[in-house]
PDB file of C-alpha atoms and ligand atoms in Angstrom:
ATOM      1  CA  MET I   1     117.586 106.562  84.946  1.00 74.00           C
ATOM      2  CA  SER I   2     116.817 106.502  88.659  1.00 89.00           C
ATOM      3  CA  ILE I   3     119.699 106.230  91.097  1.00 95.00           C
ATOM      4  CA  PRO I   4     118.855 104.846  94.556  1.00 97.00           C
ATOM      5  CA  LYS I   5     119.663 107.382  97.268  1.00 98.00           C
ATOM      6  CA  ILE I   6     118.247 105.601 100.308  1.00 98.00           C
ATOM      7  CA  VAL I   7     117.788 101.852 100.527  1.00 98.00           C
ATOM      8  CA  ALA I   8     116.190 100.146 103.523  1.00 98.00           C
ATOM      9  CA  ALA I   9     115.956  96.372 103.731  1.00 98.00           C
ATOM     10  CA  GLY I  10     114.311  94.581 106.643  1.00 98.00           C
ATOM     11  CA  LEU I  11     114.985  97.702 108.663  1.00 98.00           C
ATOM     12  CA  GLU I  12     114.022  97.581 112.321  1.00 98.00           C
ATOM     13  CA  LYS I  13     114.287  99.840 115.341  1.00 98.00           C
ATOM     14  CA  ARG I  14     113.601  98.627 118.828  1.00 96.00           C
ATOM     15  CA  TYR I  15     113.779 101.032 121.776  1.00 95.00           C
ATOM     16  CA  ARG I  16     114.592  99.696 125.223  1.00 89.00           C
ATOM     17  CA  SER I  17     113.508 101.714 128.227  1.00 84.00           C
ATOM     18  CA  ALA I  18     115.497 101.991 131.435  1.00 84.00           C
ATOM     19  CA  ARG I  19     113.130  99.423 132.980  1.00 87.00           C
ATOM     20  CA  GLY I  20     113.904  97.001 130.167  1.00 84.00           C
ATOM     21  CA  VAL I  21     110.575  97.399 128.348  1.00 87.00           C
ATOM     22  CA  ASP I  22     110.902  97.015 124.581  1.00 90.00           C
ATOM     23  CA  THR I  23     109.075  99.063 121.958  1.00 93.00           C
ATOM     24  CA  LEU I  24     109.269  97.793 118.422  1.00 95.00           C
ATOM     25  CA  ALA I  25     109.042 101.211 116.763  1.00 97.00           C
ATOM     26  CA  VAL I  26     109.434 100.040 113.160  1.00 98.00           C
ATOM     27  CA  THR I  27     109.985  96.641 111.608  1.00 98.00           C
ATOM     28  CA  GLY I  28     110.469  95.015 108.207  1.00 98.00           C
ATOM     29  CA  ILE I  29     110.916  98.287 106.335  1.00 98.00           C
ATOM     30  CA  ASP I  30     111.826  97.616 102.693  1.00 98.00           C
ATOM     31  CA  LEU I  31     112.079 100.854 100.779  1.00 97.00           C
ATOM     32  CA  THR I  32     114.085 102.537  98.054  1.00 98.00           C
ATOM     33  CA  ILE I  33     114.049 106.313  97.623  1.00 98.00           C
ATOM     34  CA  ASN I  34     115.692 107.558  94.447  1.00 97.00           C
ATOM     35  CA  ALA I  35     117.987 110.558  94.068  1.00 97.00           C
ATOM     36  CA  GLY I  36     115.972 113.711  93.421  1.00 96.00           C
ATOM     37  CA  GLU I  37     112.732 112.139  94.556  1.00 97.00           C
ATOM     38  CA  PHE I  38     110.183 113.832  96.829  1.00 98.00           C
ATOM     39  CA  VAL I  39     108.496 111.310  99.107  1.00 98.00           C
ATOM     40  CA  CYS I  40     106.100 111.768 102.000  1.00 98.00           C
ATOM     41  CA  LEU I  41     105.852 109.430 104.974  1.00 98.00           C
ATOM     42  CA  VAL I  42     102.291 109.433 106.231  1.00 96.00           C
ATOM     43  CA  GLY I  43     100.624 107.591 109.062  1.00 93.00           C
ATOM     44  CA  PRO I  44      98.978 107.847 112.459  1.00 91.00           C
ATOM     45  CA  SER I  45     100.854 109.097 115.488  1.00 91.00           C
ATOM     46  CA  GLY I  46     103.221 106.458 116.838  1.00 94.00           C
ATOM     47  CA  CYS I  47     103.663 104.496 113.601  1.00 95.00           C
ATOM     48  CA  GLY I  48     107.381 105.223 113.549  1.00 97.00           C
ATOM     49  CA  LYS I  49     107.674 108.088 111.054  1.00 96.00           C
ATOM     50  CA  THR I  50     110.074 110.048 113.246  1.00 95.00           C
ATOM     51  CA  THR I  51     112.045 106.933 114.108  1.00 97.00           C
ATOM     52  CA  LEU I  52     112.486 106.080 110.427  1.00 98.00           C
ATOM     53  CA  ILE I  53     113.580 109.581 109.436  1.00 97.00           C
ATOM     54  CA  GLN I  54     115.908 109.808 112.475  1.00 96.00           C
ATOM     55  CA  MET I  55     117.655 106.637 111.352  1.00 97.00           C
ATOM     56  CA  MET I  56     117.970 108.045 107.844  1.00 97.00           C
ATOM     57  CA  CYS I  57     119.656 111.184 109.135  1.00 94.00           C
ATOM     58  CA  GLY I  58     121.882 109.252 111.513  1.00 95.00           C
ATOM     59  CA  PHE I  59     120.452 110.332 114.884  1.00 95.00           C
ATOM     60  CA  GLU I  60     119.244 106.807 115.664  1.00 96.00           C
ATOM     61  CA  HIS I  61     120.749 103.457 114.736  1.00 96.00           C
ATOM     62  CA  PRO I  62     118.830 100.469 113.376  1.00 97.00           C
ATOM     63  CA  THR I  63     118.605  97.420 115.627  1.00 97.00           C
ATOM     64  CA  ALA I  64     118.197  95.050 112.659  1.00 98.00           C
ATOM     65  CA  GLY I  65     118.172  95.119 108.881  1.00 98.00           C
ATOM     66  CA  ARG I  66     120.076  97.433 106.613  1.00 98.00           C
ATOM     67  CA  LEU I  67     119.950 101.105 105.806  1.00 98.00           C
ATOM     68  CA  LEU I  68     122.186 102.437 103.046  1.00 98.00           C
ATOM     69  CA  ILE I  69     122.538 105.977 101.772  1.00 98.00           C
ATOM     70  CA  ASP I  70     124.548 106.381  98.568  1.00 97.00           C
ATOM     71  CA  GLY I  71     125.381 102.702  98.956  1.00 97.00           C
ATOM     72  CA  ALA I  72     126.918 102.964 102.435  1.00 97.00           C
ATOM     73  CA  PRO I  73     125.623 102.500 105.994  1.00 97.00           C
ATOM     74  CA  VAL I  74     124.786 105.647 107.987  1.00 96.00           C
ATOM     75  CA  PRO I  75     127.377 106.034 110.764  1.00 94.00           C
ATOM     76  CA  GLY I  76     125.925 109.289 112.132  1.00 94.00           C
ATOM     77  CA  PRO I  77     124.726 112.766 111.156  1.00 92.00           C
ATOM     78  CA  ASN I  78     126.094 114.079 107.859  1.00 91.00           C
ATOM     79  CA  PRO I  79     126.387 117.795 107.001  1.00 85.00           C
ATOM     80  CA  ASP I  80     125.126 116.984 103.499  1.00 90.00           C
ATOM     81  CA  HIS I  81     121.924 115.500 104.971  1.00 93.00           C
ATOM     82  CA  ILE I  82     119.848 118.185 106.626  1.00 90.00           C
ATOM     83  CA  MET I  83     116.890 117.846 108.974  1.00 91.00           C
ATOM     84  CA  ILE I  84     114.333 120.600 109.448  1.00 88.00           C
ATOM     85  CA  PHE I  85     112.535 120.366 112.755  1.00 76.00           C
ATOM     86  CA  GLN I  86     109.040 121.450 113.646  1.00 69.00           C
ATOM     87  CA  ASP I  87     110.348 123.989 116.166  1.00 67.00           C
ATOM     88  CA  TYR I  88     112.582 125.558 113.480  1.00 73.00           C
ATOM     89  CA  GLY I  89     115.827 125.287 115.469  1.00 81.00           C
ATOM     90  CA  LEU I  90     116.745 128.923 114.826  1.00 90.00           C
ATOM     91  CA  PHE I  91     119.226 130.820 116.985  1.00 92.00           C
ATOM     92  CA  PRO I  92     117.278 133.605 118.737  1.00 93.00           C
ATOM     93  CA  TRP I  93     120.368 135.801 119.062  1.00 95.00           C
ATOM     94  CA  ARG I  94     121.111 135.754 115.344  1.00 95.00           C
ATOM     95  CA  THR I  95     119.227 137.734 112.718  1.00 96.00           C
ATOM     96  CA  VAL I  96     117.362 136.007 109.885  1.00 96.00           C
ATOM     97  CA  LEU I  97     120.384 136.592 107.658  1.00 96.00           C
ATOM     98  CA  GLY I  98     122.715 135.452 110.438  1.00 96.00           C
ATOM     99  CA  ASN I  99     120.781 132.222 110.855  1.00 94.00           C
ATOM    100  CA  VAL I 100     121.082 131.388 107.155  1.00 94.00           C
ATOM    101  CA  GLU I 101     124.771 132.348 107.182  1.00 95.00           C
ATOM    102  CA  PHE I 102     125.366 130.076 110.144  1.00 91.00           C
ATOM    103  CA  GLY I 103     124.524 126.949 108.141  1.00 85.00           C
ATOM    104  CA  LEU I 104     127.019 127.962 105.477  1.00 91.00           C
ATOM    105  CA  GLU I 105     129.773 129.038 107.864  1.00 91.00           C
ATOM    106  CA  SER I 106     129.475 125.794 109.799  1.00 85.00           C
ATOM    107  CA  GLN I 107     130.252 124.045 106.519  1.00 84.00           C
ATOM    108  CA  GLY I 108     133.463 126.021 106.290  1.00 89.00           C
ATOM    109  CA  MET I 109     132.357 128.621 103.771  1.00 92.00           C
ATOM    110  CA  ALA I 110     134.177 131.986 103.990  1.00 95.00           C
ATOM    111  CA  LYS I 111     132.156 134.793 105.596  1.00 95.00           C
ATOM    112  CA  ALA I 112     131.860 136.988 102.500  1.00 95.00           C
ATOM    113  CA  GLU I 113     130.748 134.110 100.314  1.00 95.00           C
ATOM    114  CA  ALA I 114     128.308 132.938 102.976  1.00 95.00           C
ATOM    115  CA  ARG I 115     126.744 136.399 103.072  1.00 96.00           C
ATOM    116  CA  VAL I 116     126.173 136.428  99.310  1.00 95.00           C
ATOM    117  CA  ARG I 117     124.724 132.916  99.261  1.00 93.00           C
ATOM    118  CA  ALA I 118     122.515 133.639 102.283  1.00 95.00           C
ATOM    119  CA  GLN I 119     121.145 136.777 100.656  1.00 94.00           C
ATOM    120  CA  GLU I 120     120.414 134.896  97.426  1.00 90.00           C
ATOM    121  CA  THR I 121     118.558 132.220  99.335  1.00 88.00           C
ATOM    122  CA  LEU I 122     116.527 134.737 101.323  1.00 90.00           C
ATOM    123  CA  GLU I 123     115.537 136.301  98.042  1.00 87.00           C
ATOM    124  CA  LEU I 124     114.371 132.922  96.797  1.00 80.00           C
ATOM    125  CA  VAL I 125     111.985 132.577  99.755  1.00 80.00           C
ATOM    126  CA  GLY I 126     110.965 136.253  99.756  1.00 82.00           C
ATOM    127  CA  LEU I 127     112.575 137.040 103.097  1.00 90.00           C
ATOM    128  CA  CYS I 128     114.925 139.887 102.156  1.00 92.00           C
ATOM    129  CA  PRO I 129     112.797 142.525 103.929  1.00 94.00           C
ATOM    130  CA  ALA I 130     113.190 140.536 107.167  1.00 95.00           C
ATOM    131  CA  ALA I 131     116.919 139.864 106.805  1.00 96.00           C
ATOM    132  CA  HIS I 132     117.911 142.008 109.782  1.00 97.00           C
ATOM    133  CA  LYS I 133     115.116 140.993 112.119  1.00 97.00           C
ATOM    134  CA  HIS I 134     115.490 138.435 114.885  1.00 96.00           C
ATOM    135  CA  PRO I 135     113.345 135.283 115.042  1.00 94.00           C
ATOM    136  CA  HIS I 136     111.088 136.668 117.804  1.00 94.00           C
ATOM    137  CA  GLU I 137     110.199 139.650 115.576  1.00 95.00           C
ATOM    138  CA  ILE I 138     108.712 137.568 112.764  1.00 93.00           C
ATOM    139  CA  SER I 139     105.713 135.236 112.421  1.00 90.00           C
ATOM    140  CA  SER I 140     105.933 131.460 112.847  1.00 85.00           C
ATOM    141  CA  GLY I 141     105.400 130.995 109.108  1.00 84.00           C
ATOM    142  CA  MET I 142     108.350 133.263 108.417  1.00 88.00           C
ATOM    143  CA  ARG I 143     110.457 131.444 110.995  1.00 90.00           C
ATOM    144  CA  GLN I 144     109.803 128.178 109.200  1.00 86.00           C
ATOM    145  CA  ARG I 145     110.791 129.824 105.915  1.00 86.00           C
ATOM    146  CA  VAL I 146     114.056 130.919 107.517  1.00 91.00           C
ATOM    147  CA  ALA I 147     114.654 127.329 108.622  1.00 90.00           C
ATOM    148  CA  ILE I 148     113.949 126.126 105.077  1.00 86.00           C
ATOM    149  CA  ALA I 149     116.203 128.814 103.609  1.00 87.00           C
ATOM    150  CA  ARG I 150     118.990 127.892 106.013  1.00 89.00           C
ATOM    151  CA  ALA I 151     118.672 124.227 105.065  1.00 87.00           C
ATOM    152  CA  LEU I 152     118.535 124.803 101.315  1.00 82.00           C
ATOM    153  CA  ALA I 153     121.332 127.396 101.243  1.00 87.00           C
ATOM    154  CA  VAL I 154     123.841 124.632 101.918  1.00 86.00           C
ATOM    155  CA  GLU I 155     122.426 122.673  98.957  1.00 86.00           C
ATOM    156  CA  PRO I 156     122.147 119.388 100.833  1.00 90.00           C
ATOM    157  CA  SER I 157     121.859 116.192  98.815  1.00 92.00           C
ATOM    158  CA  LEU I 158     119.165 115.050 101.241  1.00 95.00           C
ATOM    159  CA  LEU I 159     116.538 117.074 103.038  1.00 94.00           C
ATOM    160  CA  PHE I 160     114.477 115.586 105.858  1.00 95.00           C
ATOM    161  CA  MET I 161     111.427 117.371 107.194  1.00 94.00           C
ATOM    162  CA  ASP I 162     109.522 115.980 110.178  1.00 92.00           C
ATOM    163  CA  GLU I 163     106.038 117.556 110.245  1.00 90.00           C
ATOM    164  CA  PRO I 164     107.629 120.922 109.478  1.00 87.00           C
ATOM    165  CA  PHE I 165     104.375 122.807 109.021  1.00 85.00           C
ATOM    166  CA  GLY I 166     102.561 121.284 111.984  1.00 81.00           C
ATOM    167  CA  ALA I 167     102.415 124.526 113.983  1.00 75.00           C
ATOM    168  CA  ILE I 168     101.563 126.773 111.057  1.00 78.00           C
ATOM    169  CA  ASP I 169      98.140 128.129 110.077  1.00 82.00           C
ATOM    170  CA  ALA I 170      96.395 126.615 107.052  1.00 85.00           C
ATOM    171  CA  PHE I 171      96.942 129.580 104.712  1.00 83.00           C
ATOM    172  CA  THR I 172     100.621 130.009 105.420  1.00 81.00           C
ATOM    173  CA  ARG I 173     100.977 126.262 105.191  1.00 86.00           C
ATOM    174  CA  LEU I 174      99.707 126.224 101.602  1.00 89.00           C
ATOM    175  CA  ARG I 175     102.212 128.936 100.711  1.00 83.00           C
ATOM    176  CA  LEU I 176     105.059 127.053 102.337  1.00 85.00           C
ATOM    177  CA  GLN I 177     104.059 123.897 100.461  1.00 91.00           C
ATOM    178  CA  ASP I 178     104.257 125.817  97.185  1.00 88.00           C
ATOM    179  CA  GLU I 179     107.588 127.273  98.214  1.00 83.00           C
ATOM    180  CA  ILE I 180     109.181 123.987  99.172  1.00 88.00           C
ATOM    181  CA  LEU I 181     108.043 122.534  95.833  1.00 91.00           C
ATOM    182  CA  ARG I 182     109.454 125.477  93.930  1.00 85.00           C
ATOM    183  CA  LEU I 183     112.792 125.124  95.716  1.00 82.00           C
ATOM    184  CA  TRP I 184     112.807 121.377  95.157  1.00 89.00           C
ATOM    185  CA  GLU I 185     112.168 121.881  91.446  1.00 87.00           C
ATOM    186  CA  VAL I 186     115.162 124.235  91.254  1.00 83.00           C
ATOM    187  CA  LYS I 187     117.576 122.263  93.436  1.00 81.00           C
ATOM    188  CA  ARG I 188     116.378 118.677  92.875  1.00 86.00           C
ATOM    189  CA  THR I 189     117.388 117.696  96.365  1.00 92.00           C
ATOM    190  CA  THR I 190     116.050 114.349  97.550  1.00 96.00           C
ATOM    191  CA  VAL I 191     113.289 115.175 100.041  1.00 97.00           C
ATOM    192  CA  VAL I 192     111.796 112.916 102.705  1.00 98.00           C
ATOM    193  CA  PHE I 193     108.867 114.750 104.260  1.00 97.00           C
ATOM    194  CA  VAL I 194     106.841 113.495 107.231  1.00 96.00           C
ATOM    195  CA  THR I 195     103.259 114.600 107.642  1.00 93.00           C
ATOM    196  CA  HIS I 196     100.029 113.212 109.011  1.00 88.00           C
ATOM    197  CA  ASP I 197      98.067 115.422 106.616  1.00 91.00           C
ATOM    198  CA  LEU I 198      96.982 113.374 103.596  1.00 93.00           C
ATOM    199  CA  ASP I 199      96.260 116.454 101.473  1.00 94.00           C
ATOM    200  CA  GLU I 200      99.703 117.809 102.173  1.00 95.00           C
ATOM    201  CA  ALA I 201     101.208 114.476 101.102  1.00 96.00           C
ATOM    202  CA  ILE I 202      99.181 114.375  97.877  1.00 97.00           C
ATOM    203  CA  ALA I 203     100.088 117.990  97.099  1.00 97.00           C
ATOM    204  CA  LEU I 204     103.806 117.425  97.592  1.00 97.00           C
ATOM    205  CA  ALA I 205     104.943 113.879  97.009  1.00 98.00           C
ATOM    206  CA  GLN I 206     105.788 111.869  93.944  1.00 98.00           C
ATOM    207  CA  ARG I 207     105.246 108.844  96.175  1.00 98.00           C
ATOM    208  CA  VAL I 208     103.326 108.578  99.412  1.00 97.00           C
ATOM    209  CA  ILE I 209     104.580 105.956 101.819  1.00 98.00           C
ATOM    210  CA  LEU I 210     101.703 104.981 104.058  1.00 97.00           C
ATOM    211  CA  MET I 211     102.702 103.591 107.422  1.00 96.00           C
ATOM    212  CA  ALA I 212     100.706 101.583 109.937  1.00 95.00           C
ATOM    213  CA  SER I 213     101.344 101.176 113.670  1.00 95.00           C
ATOM    214  CA  SER I 214     101.814  98.485 116.311  1.00 92.00           C
ATOM    215  CA  PRO I 215     104.370  97.697 115.126  1.00 94.00           C
ATOM    216  CA  GLY I 216     105.354 100.544 112.804  1.00 97.00           C
ATOM    217  CA  ARG I 217     105.643  99.333 109.227  1.00 97.00           C
ATOM    218  CA  VAL I 218     105.070 100.316 105.632  1.00 97.00           C
ATOM    219  CA  GLN I 219     101.506  99.499 104.712  1.00 96.00           C
ATOM    220  CA  ARG I 220     101.369 100.690 101.140  1.00 96.00           C
ATOM    221  CA  ILE I 221     103.187 102.936  98.700  1.00 97.00           C
ATOM    222  CA  VAL I 222     101.082 105.082  96.376  1.00 97.00           C
ATOM    223  CA  ASP I 223     102.516 106.827  93.302  1.00 97.00           C
ATOM    224  CA  ILE I 224     100.989 110.271  92.876  1.00 98.00           C
ATOM    225  CA  ASP I 225     100.801 110.632  89.148  1.00 97.00           C
ATOM    226  CA  LEU I 226      99.920 114.344  88.961  1.00 97.00           C
ATOM    227  CA  THR I 227     101.883 117.215  87.432  1.00 95.00           C
ATOM    228  CA  TYR I 228     103.016 120.168  89.554  1.00 94.00           C
ATOM    229  CA  PRO I 229     101.644 122.523  90.674  1.00 90.00           C
ATOM    230  CA  ARG I 230      98.757 120.380  91.791  1.00 95.00           C
ATOM    231  CA  ASP I 231      95.179 121.503  91.898  1.00 93.00           C
ATOM    232  CA  ARG I 232      93.625 120.389  95.171  1.00 93.00           C
ATOM    233  CA  THR I 233      90.125 120.702  93.728  1.00 94.00           C
ATOM    234  CA  HIS I 234      90.790 118.570  90.640  1.00 95.00           C
ATOM    235  CA  ALA I 235      88.943 115.243  90.403  1.00 97.00           C
ATOM    236  CA  ASP I 236      92.243 113.304  90.183  1.00 97.00           C
ATOM    237  CA  PHE I 237      93.441 114.914  93.418  1.00 97.00           C
ATOM    238  CA  THR I 238      90.242 114.040  95.253  1.00 96.00           C
ATOM    239  CA  GLU I 239      90.451 110.506  93.892  1.00 97.00           C
ATOM    240  CA  TYR I 240      93.894 110.119  95.525  1.00 97.00           C
ATOM    241  CA  ARG I 241      92.402 111.513  98.718  1.00 95.00           C
ATOM    242  CA  ARG I 242      89.736 108.808  98.585  1.00 95.00           C
ATOM    243  CA  VAL I 243      92.298 106.060  97.936  1.00 94.00           C
ATOM    244  CA  LEU I 244      94.512 107.175 100.837  1.00 93.00           C
ATOM    245  CA  PHE I 245      91.638 107.679 103.274  1.00 92.00           C
ATOM    246  CA  GLU I 246      90.385 104.176 102.549  1.00 92.00           C
ATOM    247  CA  GLU I 247      93.743 102.747 103.598  1.00 88.00           C
ATOM    248  CA  PHE I 248      93.110 104.027 107.103  1.00 77.00           C
ATOM    249  CA  HIS I 249      89.783 102.245 107.512  1.00 68.00           C
TER     250      HIS I 249
HETATM  251  P1  ADP C 301     105.607 108.915 114.898  1.00 85.27           P
HETATM  252  O1  ADP C 301     106.662 109.891 114.538  1.00 85.27           O
HETATM  253  O2  ADP C 301     104.994 108.227 113.715  1.00 85.27           O
HETATM  254  O3  ADP C 301     104.552 109.499 115.782  1.00 85.27           O
HETATM  255  P2  ADP C 301     107.662 107.687 116.562  1.00 85.27           P
HETATM  256  O4  ADP C 301     108.768 107.252 115.684  1.00 85.27           O
HETATM  257  O5  ADP C 301     107.854 108.945 117.309  1.00 85.27           O
HETATM  258  O6  ADP C 301     106.303 107.726 115.719  1.00 85.27           O
HETATM  259  O7  ADP C 301     107.360 106.543 117.609  1.00 85.27           O
HETATM  260  C1  ADP C 301     107.187 105.182 117.249  1.00 85.27           C
HETATM  261  C2  ADP C 301     107.082 104.346 118.527  1.00 85.27           C
HETATM  262  O8  ADP C 301     108.332 104.331 119.190  1.00 85.27           O
HETATM  263  C3  ADP C 301     106.074 104.884 119.528  1.00 85.27           C
HETATM  264  O9  ADP C 301     105.473 103.779 120.174  1.00 85.27           O
HETATM  265  C4  ADP C 301     106.932 105.677 120.478  1.00 85.27           C
HETATM  266  O10 ADP C 301     106.350 105.720 121.754  1.00 85.27           O
HETATM  267  C5  ADP C 301     108.218 104.877 120.493  1.00 85.27           C
HETATM  268  N1  ADP C 301     109.406 105.723 120.725  1.00 85.27           N
HETATM  269  C6  ADP C 301     109.805 106.761 119.948  1.00 85.27           C
HETATM  270  N2  ADP C 301     110.955 107.293 120.401  1.00 85.27           N
HETATM  271  C7  ADP C 301     111.297 106.559 121.506  1.00 85.27           C
HETATM  272  C8  ADP C 301     112.384 106.601 122.430  1.00 85.27           C
HETATM  273  N3  ADP C 301     113.386 107.487 122.308  1.00 85.27           N
HETATM  274  N4  ADP C 301     112.383 105.685 123.429  1.00 85.27           N
HETATM  275  C9  ADP C 301     111.395 104.776 123.557  1.00 85.27           C
HETATM  276  N5  ADP C 301     110.351 104.682 122.729  1.00 85.27           N
HETATM  277  C10 ADP C 301     110.285 105.549 121.704  1.00 85.27           C
HETATM  278 MG1   MG C 302     106.812 111.953 114.819  1.00 85.27          MG
END
């Protein structure tokens, strides 16, 4: 049975600039994301993907409509709902291990326990050899893996990722996609992943939420009915690619 995790109804966000100019960033968003689901938000720049995900993680507040998580409105950021940013958000003065421990310690976990959990998580993402390096000593792909490890170590019930692999080369990106899927299959966290890469969305998501701009809205939701791991060269995959590309014409 599917349990709704995030429910949006008539959700709207309007930004007002200092000069009083309004931007209707998103409007009329009706959407249910179920617990344990992996969804991708896809759409052109400016269609409100970031705005939508920021409201879901409590950094921005809706100006109309309703947004419920676990049946309740979102008053602000929640330590059980984690956002991974494109620029990783790592502390340069902490080691890889120290960065992963930080997430756990800030949730009140005892130091010794945090160390064990952090080491286990680094093992899961193959980062043990880099545990004692600092962020500037490792590649950008590894930095993003540290950010993912730090987020998943705390076993959040919700994971938000806003174009997390945007600055990462194509090869590393494929590996990270596989890794995030593997972790999701183990942890069954609900994942809301923003990308403007259609292939990435088809590779990852159970449902792709296509957004359109001016004003930002949901244009169409496509179920991706493929088993994991997905073969990007398979005819069914390329058929989804065709379907999604056509939406943008
Ligand atoms: P996306 O992530 O899809 O590129 P955004 O959510 O960043 O879209 O932006 C949606 C619209 O809202 C854009 O027109 C953008 O200029 C505007 N916008 C985003 N953030 C702000 C803000 N803090 N203040 C004013 N306008 C904003
Ligand atoms: Mg954005």
